[in-house]
Tab-separated table of N, CA and C and ligand atoms in Angstrom:
chain	number	residue	atom	x	y	z
A	1	MET	N	104.059	69.607	101.337
A	1	MET	CA	105.138	70.640	101.376
A	1	MET	C	105.113	71.471	102.527
A	2	THR	N	106.302	71.667	103.092
A	2	THR	CA	106.401	72.464	104.398
A	2	THR	C	106.925	73.959	104.027
A	3	GLY	N	106.617	75.014	105.104
A	3	GLY	CA	107.234	76.153	104.687
A	3	GLY	C	108.857	75.961	104.614
A	4	ILE	N	109.457	75.217	105.319
A	4	ILE	CA	110.944	75.119	105.063
A	4	ILE	C	111.344	74.576	103.760
A	5	GLU	N	110.462	73.516	103.217
A	5	GLU	CA	110.935	72.989	101.897
A	5	GLU	C	110.659	74.287	100.861
A	6	VAL	N	109.726	75.287	101.058
A	6	VAL	CA	109.456	76.030	100.125
A	6	VAL	C	110.698	77.269	100.183
A	7	ARG	N	111.089	77.576	101.138
A	7	ARG	CA	112.305	78.086	101.299
A	7	ARG	C	113.525	77.858	100.721
A	8	HIS	N	113.456	76.642	100.922
A	8	HIS	CA	114.903	75.910	100.446
A	8	HIS	C	114.851	75.768	98.891
A	9	SER	N	113.509	75.960	98.286
A	9	SER	CA	113.274	75.629	96.805
A	9	SER	C	113.833	76.645	96.084
A	10	ILE	N	114.032	77.705	96.788
A	10	ILE	CA	114.267	79.086	96.142
A	10	ILE	C	115.682	78.976	95.326
A	11	VAL	N	115.950	79.057	94.101
A	11	VAL	CA	117.257	78.852	93.549
A	11	VAL	C	118.013	80.304	93.244
A	12	ASN	N	116.798	81.424	93.241
A	12	ASN	CA	117.648	82.894	92.759
A	12	ASN	C	117.583	83.774	93.856
A	13	GLY	N	117.200	83.440	95.059
A	13	GLY	CA	117.160	84.455	96.069
A	13	GLY	C	118.514	84.245	97.074
A	14	SER	N	118.630	85.316	97.615
A	14	SER	CA	119.908	85.270	99.121
A	14	SER	C	119.104	84.587	100.205
A	15	ALA	N	119.888	84.293	101.273
A	15	ALA	CA	119.512	83.567	102.375
A	15	ALA	C	118.539	84.576	103.150
A	16	THR	N	118.793	85.928	102.853
A	16	THR	CA	117.808	86.863	103.871
A	16	THR	C	116.543	86.798	102.795
A	17	GLU	N	116.465	86.953	101.446
A	17	GLU	CA	115.239	87.019	100.787
A	17	GLU	C	114.487	85.656	100.972
A	18	ARG	N	115.168	84.593	101.368
A	18	ARG	CA	114.353	83.168	101.460
A	18	ARG	C	113.819	83.541	103.042
A	19	LEU	N	114.632	83.970	103.636
A	19	LEU	CA	114.116	84.146	105.122
A	19	LEU	C	112.818	85.020	105.252
A	20	ASN	N	113.075	86.333	104.524
A	20	ASN	CA	111.921	87.006	104.540
A	20	ASN	C	110.717	86.618	103.626
A	21	MET	N	110.602	85.592	103.070
A	21	MET	CA	109.353	85.040	102.257
A	21	MET	C	108.183	85.005	103.138
A	22	VAL	N	107.041	85.659	102.821
A	22	VAL	CA	105.849	85.468	103.733
A	22	VAL	C	105.065	84.305	102.694
A	23	LEU	N	104.740	83.422	103.472
A	23	LEU	CA	104.229	82.181	102.776
A	23	LEU	C	102.712	82.632	102.495
A	24	PRO	N	101.914	82.051	101.489
A	24	PRO	CA	100.541	82.282	101.210
A	24	PRO	C	99.739	82.080	102.416
A	25	SER	N	98.830	82.987	102.456
A	25	SER	CA	97.815	82.977	103.989
A	25	SER	C	96.948	81.556	104.153
A	26	ASN	N	96.677	81.003	102.833
A	26	ASN	CA	96.011	79.753	102.726
A	26	ASN	C	96.833	78.494	102.513
A	27	PHE	N	98.048	78.803	102.821
A	27	PHE	CA	99.157	77.525	102.854
A	27	PHE	C	98.821	76.568	103.206
A	28	VAL	N	98.215	76.050	104.473
A	28	VAL	CA	97.761	74.849	104.958
A	28	VAL	C	96.798	74.299	104.200
A	29	GLU	N	96.221	74.789	103.377
A	29	GLU	CA	94.923	74.370	102.981
A	29	GLU	C	94.943	74.573	101.154
A	30	LEU	N	96.369	74.522	101.052
A	30	LEU	CA	96.408	74.605	99.246
A	30	LEU	C	95.827	73.321	99.054
A	31	ASP	N	95.124	73.314	97.594
A	31	ASP	CA	94.719	72.211	96.985
A	31	ASP	C	95.754	71.780	95.964
A	32	TRP	N	96.930	71.071	96.447
A	32	TRP	CA	97.966	70.743	95.653
A	32	TRP	C	97.724	70.059	94.437
A	33	GLU	N	96.456	69.211	94.369
A	33	GLU	CA	96.156	68.481	92.975
A	33	GLU	C	95.709	69.666	91.718
A	34	ASN	N	95.295	70.371	92.351
A	34	ASN	CA	94.844	71.301	91.244
A	34	ASN	C	96.222	72.443	91.132
A	35	LEU	N	97.137	72.443	91.392
A	35	LEU	CA	98.268	73.345	91.306
A	35	LEU	C	99.316	72.921	90.331
A	36	ASP	N	99.294	73.445	88.931
A	36	ASP	CA	100.360	73.357	88.313
A	36	ASP	C	101.608	73.852	88.452
A	37	TYR	N	101.608	74.921	89.006
A	37	TYR	CA	102.491	75.548	90.068
A	37	TYR	C	101.996	76.445	91.050
A	38	LEU	N	102.781	76.604	92.085
A	38	LEU	CA	102.444	77.359	93.113
A	38	LEU	C	102.876	78.830	93.108
A	39	GLY	N	102.059	79.747	92.972
A	39	GLY	CA	102.555	81.027	92.828
A	39	GLY	C	101.581	82.134	93.619
A	40	TRP	N	102.291	82.804	94.269
A	40	TRP	CA	101.595	83.891	95.034
A	40	TRP	C	102.464	85.333	95.189
A	41	ARG	N	101.718	86.230	95.803
A	41	ARG	CA	102.331	87.492	95.974
A	41	ARG	C	102.709	87.637	97.502
A	42	ASP	N	103.861	88.151	97.703
A	42	ASP	CA	104.026	88.451	99.314
A	42	ASP	C	103.392	89.214	100.060
A	43	SER	N	102.585	89.007	100.785
A	43	SER	CA	101.610	89.999	101.584
A	43	SER	C	102.649	91.093	102.139
A	44	HIS	N	103.786	91.171	102.482
A	44	HIS	CA	104.413	91.835	103.359
A	44	HIS	C	105.190	92.599	102.235
A	45	SER	N	105.623	92.233	101.030
A	45	SER	CA	106.430	93.019	100.352
A	45	SER	C	105.826	92.877	98.811
A	46	PRO	N	104.850	93.885	98.717
A	46	PRO	CA	103.883	93.255	97.473
A	46	PRO	C	104.391	93.122	96.038
A	47	HIS	N	105.802	93.867	96.082
A	47	HIS	CA	106.124	93.888	94.532
A	47	HIS	C	107.036	92.617	94.255
A	48	LEU	N	106.873	91.646	95.364
A	48	LEU	CA	107.591	90.371	95.212
A	48	LEU	C	106.451	89.202	94.972
A	49	GLY	N	107.126	88.251	94.291
A	49	GLY	CA	106.174	87.142	94.247
A	49	GLY	C	106.981	85.768	94.114
A	50	TYR	N	106.093	84.709	93.906
A	50	TYR	CA	107.062	83.400	94.002
A	50	TYR	C	106.344	82.439	93.126
A	51	ILE	N	107.239	81.658	92.573
A	51	ILE	CA	106.824	80.593	91.681
A	51	ILE	C	107.674	79.204	91.818
A	52	ILE	N	106.811	78.377	92.282
A	52	ILE	CA	107.624	77.119	92.635
A	52	ILE	C	106.724	76.029	91.594
A	53	ARG	N	107.755	75.287	91.328
A	53	ARG	CA	107.098	73.989	90.493
A	53	ARG	C	107.913	72.877	90.861
A	54	TRP	N	107.613	71.609	90.436
A	54	TRP	CA	108.006	70.337	90.918
A	54	TRP	C	108.667	69.864	89.700
A	55	GLN	N	110.192	69.438	90.141
A	55	GLN	CA	110.713	69.010	88.797
A	55	GLN	C	110.928	67.262	89.678
A	56	GLY	N	109.890	66.320	89.063
A	56	GLY	CA	109.855	65.032	89.768
A	56	GLY	C	109.431	65.492	91.151
A	57	GLU	N	109.929	65.006	92.217
A	57	GLU	CA	109.974	65.223	93.546
A	57	GLU	C	110.393	66.550	93.954
A	58	THR	N	111.246	67.009	93.278
A	58	THR	CA	111.828	68.341	93.956
A	58	THR	C	111.195	69.552	93.566
A	59	PRO	N	110.916	70.209	94.801
A	59	PRO	CA	110.341	71.617	94.399
A	59	PRO	C	111.459	72.606	93.978
A	60	VAL	N	111.276	73.394	92.983
A	60	VAL	CA	112.193	74.370	92.545
A	60	VAL	C	111.310	75.751	92.190
A	61	GLY	N	111.740	76.786	93.175
A	61	GLY	CA	111.277	77.806	92.973
A	61	GLY	C	112.017	79.081	92.661
A	62	ILE	N	111.339	80.392	92.157
A	62	ILE	CA	112.294	81.402	92.027
A	62	ILE	C	111.422	82.381	92.616
A	63	ILE	N	112.123	83.582	92.859
A	63	ILE	CA	111.415	84.838	93.286
A	63	ILE	C	111.126	85.800	92.020
A	64	VAL	N	110.218	86.324	92.035
A	64	VAL	CA	109.887	87.286	90.885
A	64	VAL	C	109.543	88.495	91.283
A	65	ARG	N	109.825	89.599	90.586
A	65	ARG	CA	109.675	90.974	91.124
A	65	ARG	C	108.730	91.669	90.090
A	66	GLU	N	107.700	92.231	90.496
A	66	GLU	CA	106.715	92.781	89.582
A	66	GLU	C	107.310	94.359	89.210
A	67	ALA	N	107.372	94.842	88.065
A	67	ALA	CA	108.235	95.666	87.174
A	67	ALA	C	107.302	96.977	87.758
A	68	ASP	N	105.939	97.103	87.468
A	68	ASP	CA	105.570	98.287	87.452
A	68	ASP	C	104.098	98.359	87.858
A	69	GLY	N	103.750	97.510	88.824
A	69	GLY	CA	102.292	97.495	88.978
A	69	GLY	C	101.491	96.647	87.739
A	70	PRO	N	100.242	96.447	88.032
A	70	PRO	CA	99.314	95.777	87.232
A	70	PRO	C	99.435	96.936	85.801
A	71	LEU	N	99.530	96.425	84.506
A	71	LEU	CA	99.747	97.022	83.599
A	71	LEU	C	97.967	97.651	83.340
A	72	SER	N	97.688	98.377	82.338
A	72	SER	CA	96.363	98.606	82.350
A	72	SER	C	95.347	97.674	82.291
A	73	ARG	N	94.352	98.196	83.014
A	73	ARG	CA	93.311	97.295	83.047
A	73	ARG	C	92.034	97.323	82.082
A	74	GLN	N	92.216	98.372	81.257
A	74	GLN	CA	91.513	98.710	80.265
A	74	GLN	C	91.827	97.619	78.971
A	75	ARG	N	93.228	97.335	78.760
A	75	ARG	CA	93.408	96.676	77.735
A	75	ARG	C	93.237	95.083	78.035
A	76	MET	N	93.053	94.243	77.265
A	76	MET	CA	93.124	92.692	77.391
A	76	MET	C	94.851	92.453	77.208
A	77	MET	N	95.195	91.666	78.245
A	77	MET	CA	96.722	91.284	78.094
A	77	MET	C	96.686	90.081	78.085
A	78	MET	N	97.671	89.103	77.768
A	78	MET	CA	97.936	87.884	77.681
A	78	MET	C	99.058	87.448	78.843
A	79	CYS	N	98.301	86.328	79.533
A	79	CYS	CA	99.804	85.760	80.548
A	79	CYS	C	100.491	85.009	79.690
A	80	GLN	N	101.805	84.951	79.703
A	80	GLN	CA	102.697	84.341	78.832
A	80	GLN	C	103.053	82.913	79.393
A	81	LEU	N	102.531	82.836	80.639
A	81	LEU	CA	102.633	81.340	81.166
A	81	LEU	C	101.368	80.597	80.806
A	82	CYS	N	100.074	80.945	81.326
A	82	CYS	CA	98.758	80.198	80.960
A	82	CYS	C	98.204	80.735	79.850
A	83	ARG	N	98.326	81.753	79.298
A	83	ARG	CA	97.904	82.360	78.071
A	83	ARG	C	96.382	82.894	78.166
A	84	ALA	N	96.123	82.895	79.412
A	84	ALA	CA	94.695	83.247	79.938
A	84	ALA	C	94.973	85.069	79.360
A	85	THR	N	93.940	85.428	78.887
A	85	THR	CA	93.665	86.883	78.275
A	85	THR	C	92.756	87.550	79.050
A	86	HIS	N	92.927	88.566	79.957
A	86	HIS	CA	91.985	88.857	80.797
A	86	HIS	C	92.507	90.070	81.274
A	87	THR	N	91.407	91.042	81.982
A	87	THR	CA	91.437	92.307	82.553
A	87	THR	C	91.391	92.150	84.028
A	88	GLU	N	90.771	91.117	84.272
A	88	GLU	CA	89.940	91.151	85.706
A	88	GLU	C	91.101	91.216	86.879
A	89	HIS	N	92.063	90.463	86.744
A	89	HIS	CA	93.436	90.482	87.861
A	89	HIS	C	94.437	91.245	87.435
A	90	GLY	N	94.449	91.475	86.036
A	90	GLY	CA	95.590	92.386	85.214
A	90	GLY	C	96.380	91.267	85.190
A	91	VAL	N	97.718	91.750	84.443
A	91	VAL	CA	98.795	91.075	83.838
A	91	VAL	C	99.837	92.071	84.204
A	92	SER	N	100.814	91.373	84.690
A	92	SER	CA	102.063	92.340	85.223
A	92	SER	C	103.443	91.745	84.586
A	93	LEU	N	104.253	92.896	84.481
A	93	LEU	CA	105.470	92.414	83.998
A	93	LEU	C	106.388	91.941	85.119
A	94	PHE	N	106.643	90.563	85.162
A	94	PHE	CA	107.594	90.152	86.305
A	94	PHE	C	109.022	89.880	85.757
A	95	SER	N	109.900	90.394	86.726
A	95	SER	CA	111.371	89.956	86.334
A	95	SER	C	112.112	89.108	87.226
A	96	ALA	N	112.849	88.159	87.031
A	96	ALA	CA	113.391	87.158	87.973
A	96	ALA	C	114.994	87.280	87.925
A	97	LYS	N	115.658	87.224	88.839
A	97	LYS	CA	117.089	87.580	88.719
A	97	LYS	C	117.500	85.925	88.333
A	98	ARG	N	118.390	86.028	87.540
A	98	ARG	CA	119.248	84.838	86.929
A	98	ARG	C	119.983	84.202	88.395
A	99	THR	N	120.377	82.808	88.188
A	99	THR	CA	120.705	82.236	89.318
A	99	THR	C	122.203	82.549	89.032
A	100	GLY	N	123.188	82.193	90.037
A	100	GLY	CA	124.529	82.254	89.899
A	100	GLY	C	125.169	83.605	89.701
A	101	GLU	N	126.168	83.574	88.746
A	101	GLU	CA	127.088	84.698	88.299
A	101	GLU	C	126.352	85.848	87.604
A	102	ALA	N	125.465	84.923	86.739
A	102	ALA	CA	124.363	86.283	85.823
A	102	ALA	C	123.420	87.130	86.652
A	103	GLY	N	123.019	86.432	87.794
A	103	GLY	CA	122.194	87.063	88.626
A	103	GLY	C	122.972	88.151	89.549
A	104	LEU	N	124.211	87.702	89.984
A	104	LEU	CA	125.035	88.878	90.824
A	104	LEU	C	125.288	89.770	89.806
A	105	ASN	N	125.281	89.867	88.311
A	105	ASN	CA	125.932	90.744	87.472
A	105	ASN	C	124.517	91.403	87.049
A	106	GLY	N	123.416	91.294	87.730
A	106	GLY	CA	122.272	92.091	87.640
A	106	GLY	C	121.208	91.391	86.271
A	107	ASN	N	121.529	90.401	85.687
A	107	ASN	CA	120.824	89.622	84.738
A	107	ASN	C	119.658	89.118	85.344
A	108	THR	N	118.638	89.555	84.600
A	108	THR	CA	117.346	89.095	84.906
A	108	THR	C	116.359	88.711	83.641
A	109	VAL	N	115.423	87.723	84.005
A	109	VAL	CA	114.593	87.482	82.809
A	109	VAL	C	113.239	87.930	83.259
A	110	GLY	N	112.485	88.349	82.126
A	110	GLY	CA	111.561	88.969	82.240
A	110	GLY	C	110.131	88.414	81.469
A	111	THR	N	108.901	88.617	82.017
A	111	THR	CA	107.747	87.869	81.429
A	111	THR	C	106.359	88.730	82.006
A	112	TYR	N	105.505	88.544	81.009
A	112	TYR	CA	104.027	88.818	81.579
A	112	TYR	C	103.448	87.775	82.180
A	113	ILE	N	103.063	87.878	83.423
A	113	ILE	CA	102.365	86.837	84.018
A	113	ILE	C	100.764	87.428	84.539
A	114	CYS	N	99.953	86.545	85.143
A	114	CYS	CA	98.713	86.836	85.606
A	114	CYS	C	99.290	87.648	86.977
A	115	ALA	N	98.882	88.794	87.237
A	115	ALA	CA	99.261	89.572	88.408
A	115	ALA	C	99.329	88.788	89.737
A	116	ASN	N	98.197	87.944	90.100
A	116	ASN	CA	98.062	87.274	90.912
A	116	ASN	C	98.753	86.009	91.168
A	117	LEU	N	99.701	85.757	90.038
A	117	LEU	CA	100.464	84.589	89.842
A	117	LEU	C	99.481	83.400	90.120
A	118	GLY	N	98.189	83.318	89.733
A	118	GLY	CA	97.186	82.370	90.093
A	118	GLY	C	96.776	81.552	88.660
A	119	CYS	N	97.711	81.281	87.723
A	119	CYS	CA	97.658	80.717	86.573
A	119	CYS	C	96.837	79.443	86.695
A	120	SER	N	97.125	78.548	87.878
A	120	SER	CA	96.490	77.515	87.947
A	120	SER	C	94.933	77.552	88.127
A	121	SER	N	94.694	78.562	88.997
A	121	SER	CA	93.386	78.682	89.135
A	121	SER	C	92.376	79.500	87.970
A	122	ASN	N	92.973	80.355	87.405
A	122	ASN	CA	92.848	81.182	86.370
A	122	ASN	C	92.367	80.156	85.133
A	123	ILE	N	93.174	79.367	84.638
A	123	ILE	CA	92.763	78.426	83.563
A	123	ILE	C	91.851	77.436	84.106
A	124	ARG	N	91.550	77.130	85.362
A	124	ARG	CA	90.533	76.397	85.580
A	124	ARG	C	89.044	77.107	85.616
A	125	VAL	N	89.116	78.382	86.045
A	125	VAL	CA	87.919	79.246	86.085
A	125	VAL	C	87.480	79.320	84.524
A	126	GLU	N	88.144	79.463	83.625
A	126	GLU	CA	87.914	79.786	82.333
A	126	GLU	C	87.219	78.548	81.602
A	127	VAL	N	87.403	77.479	81.820
A	127	VAL	CA	87.111	76.474	81.257
A	127	VAL	C	85.636	76.167	80.893
A	128	PRO	N	84.764	76.453	81.721
A	128	PRO	CA	83.359	76.166	81.144
A	128	PRO	C	82.948	76.933	80.112
A	129	SER	N	83.398	78.149	79.989
A	129	SER	CA	83.045	78.910	78.674
A	129	SER	C	83.473	78.108	77.296
A	130	ALA	N	84.644	77.375	77.614
A	130	ALA	CA	85.140	76.807	76.241
A	130	ALA	C	84.468	75.345	76.003
A	131	SER	N	83.409	75.066	76.743
A	131	SER	CA	82.979	73.775	76.829
A	131	SER	C	82.022	73.573	75.550
A	132	TYR	N	81.478	74.765	74.889
A	132	TYR	CA	80.643	74.372	73.729
A	132	TYR	C	81.530	73.936	72.590
A	133	TYR	N	82.744	74.081	72.463
A	133	TYR	CA	83.276	73.292	71.281
A	133	TYR	C	84.027	72.545	71.829
A	134	ALA	N	84.471	71.916	73.089
A	134	ALA	CA	85.208	71.020	72.975
A	134	ALA	C	85.014	70.310	74.464
A	135	ASP	N	85.376	69.114	74.546
A	135	ASP	CA	85.220	68.366	75.945
A	135	ASP	C	85.984	69.029	76.816
A	136	PRO	N	85.262	69.966	77.842
A	136	PRO	CA	86.102	70.511	79.026
A	136	PRO	C	87.392	69.937	79.505
A	137	GLN	N	87.268	68.654	79.871
A	137	GLN	CA	88.492	67.886	80.551
A	137	GLN	C	89.489	68.169	79.358
A	138	SER	N	89.427	67.957	78.271
A	138	SER	CA	90.707	67.940	77.323
A	138	SER	C	91.006	69.288	76.951
A	139	VAL	N	90.115	70.471	77.057
A	139	VAL	CA	90.653	71.781	77.012
A	139	VAL	C	91.557	71.991	78.180
A	140	LEU	N	90.831	71.479	79.364
A	140	LEU	CA	91.710	71.851	80.445
A	140	LEU	C	93.195	71.128	80.501
A	141	ALA	N	93.035	69.846	80.231
A	141	ALA	CA	94.157	69.048	79.991
A	141	ALA	C	95.280	69.991	79.113
A	142	GLN	N	94.975	70.441	77.956
A	142	GLN	CA	95.767	71.292	77.049
A	142	GLN	C	96.293	72.271	77.844
A	143	LYS	N	95.294	73.279	78.567
A	143	LYS	CA	95.792	74.320	78.997
A	143	LYS	C	96.767	73.810	80.116
A	144	VAL	N	96.635	72.934	81.095
A	144	VAL	CA	97.632	72.301	82.131
A	144	VAL	C	98.788	72.185	81.346
A	145	SER	N	98.822	71.254	80.246
A	145	SER	CA	99.998	70.837	79.629
A	145	SER	C	101.096	71.864	79.202
A	146	GLY	N	100.219	72.866	78.657
A	146	GLY	CA	100.855	74.265	78.108
A	146	GLY	C	101.340	75.077	79.189
A	147	LEU	N	100.718	75.083	79.999
A	147	LEU	CA	101.264	75.993	81.303
A	147	LEU	C	102.406	75.528	81.765
A	148	GLU	N	102.399	74.273	82.198
A	148	GLU	CA	103.535	73.598	82.848
A	148	GLU	C	104.897	73.721	81.961
A	149	GLN	N	104.518	73.519	80.620
A	149	GLN	CA	105.760	73.568	79.861
A	149	GLN	C	106.281	74.806	79.736
A	150	ARG	N	105.389	75.995	79.906
A	150	ARG	CA	105.887	77.378	79.548
A	150	ARG	C	106.433	77.812	81.061
A	151	VAL	N	105.864	77.214	82.405
A	151	VAL	CA	106.778	77.532	83.451
A	151	VAL	C	107.942	76.801	83.747
A	152	ALA	N	108.073	75.632	82.964
A	152	ALA	CA	109.287	74.834	82.971
A	152	ALA	C	110.339	75.979	82.058
A	153	GLY	N	109.951	76.275	81.472
A	153	GLY	CA	110.533	76.998	80.269
A	153	GLY	C	111.221	78.408	80.855
A	154	PHE	N	110.334	78.943	81.586
A	154	PHE	CA	110.694	80.358	82.475
A	154	PHE	C	111.726	80.271	83.317
A	155	LEU	N	111.703	78.722	84.191
A	155	LEU	CA	112.532	78.538	84.896
A	155	LEU	C	113.828	78.096	84.471
A	156	ALA	N	113.746	77.454	83.540
A	156	ALA	CA	115.021	76.845	82.845
A	156	ALA	C	115.726	78.131	82.537
A	157	ASP	N	115.039	79.287	81.798
A	157	ASP	CA	115.780	80.392	81.464
A	157	ASP	C	116.492	80.974	82.428
A	158	VAL	N	115.644	81.264	83.760
A	158	VAL	CA	116.379	81.684	84.769
A	158	VAL	C	117.468	80.940	85.562
A	159	MET	N	117.470	79.629	85.145
A	159	MET	CA	118.666	78.876	85.790
A	159	MET	C	119.628	78.492	84.744
A	160	ARG	N	119.460	79.142	83.357
A	160	ARG	CA	120.319	78.690	82.252
A	160	ARG	C	121.764	79.441	82.691
A	161	ALA	N	122.918	78.605	82.407
A	161	ALA	CA	124.100	78.910	82.638
A	161	ALA	C	124.396	79.661	81.400
A	162	GLN	N	125.112	80.924	81.893
A	162	GLN	CA	125.695	81.601	80.869
A	162	GLN	C	126.589	80.997	79.531
B	1	ZN	ZN1	98.730	83.277	83.938
């Protein structure tokens, strides 16, 4: 995937927003095999982040906006996409502008997501601790399919016609 493809994949951003996107610093060395979706925070606009997933061969991406910085790091919070519960990276409330007319009218969809938008690596890190009760590979496979479904659902909400 190229940087141009990443920008073109964004469905809920203006031309300016797409142009201003800063790709992840490790973009050229990304481990695509182990990414259920590509998520990262914009290093120049820290309140912005991006979520890109593949629908078949086609990348579809959205811009998300962090509502208010990471929520309390004292309290265990659950990411609504990967269901990881952690305080380490924090969980933030992100909102995404709806596509089309809904978005122009200020309509957004919000959800709690790992603050670093790194669900794919977060679920892989947590697997070893689960291995005492189940085969780690099947635990991971379940987490991956759950994550993929919920990311797809979130994007579908953003793109849903009114
Ligand atoms: Zn997550």
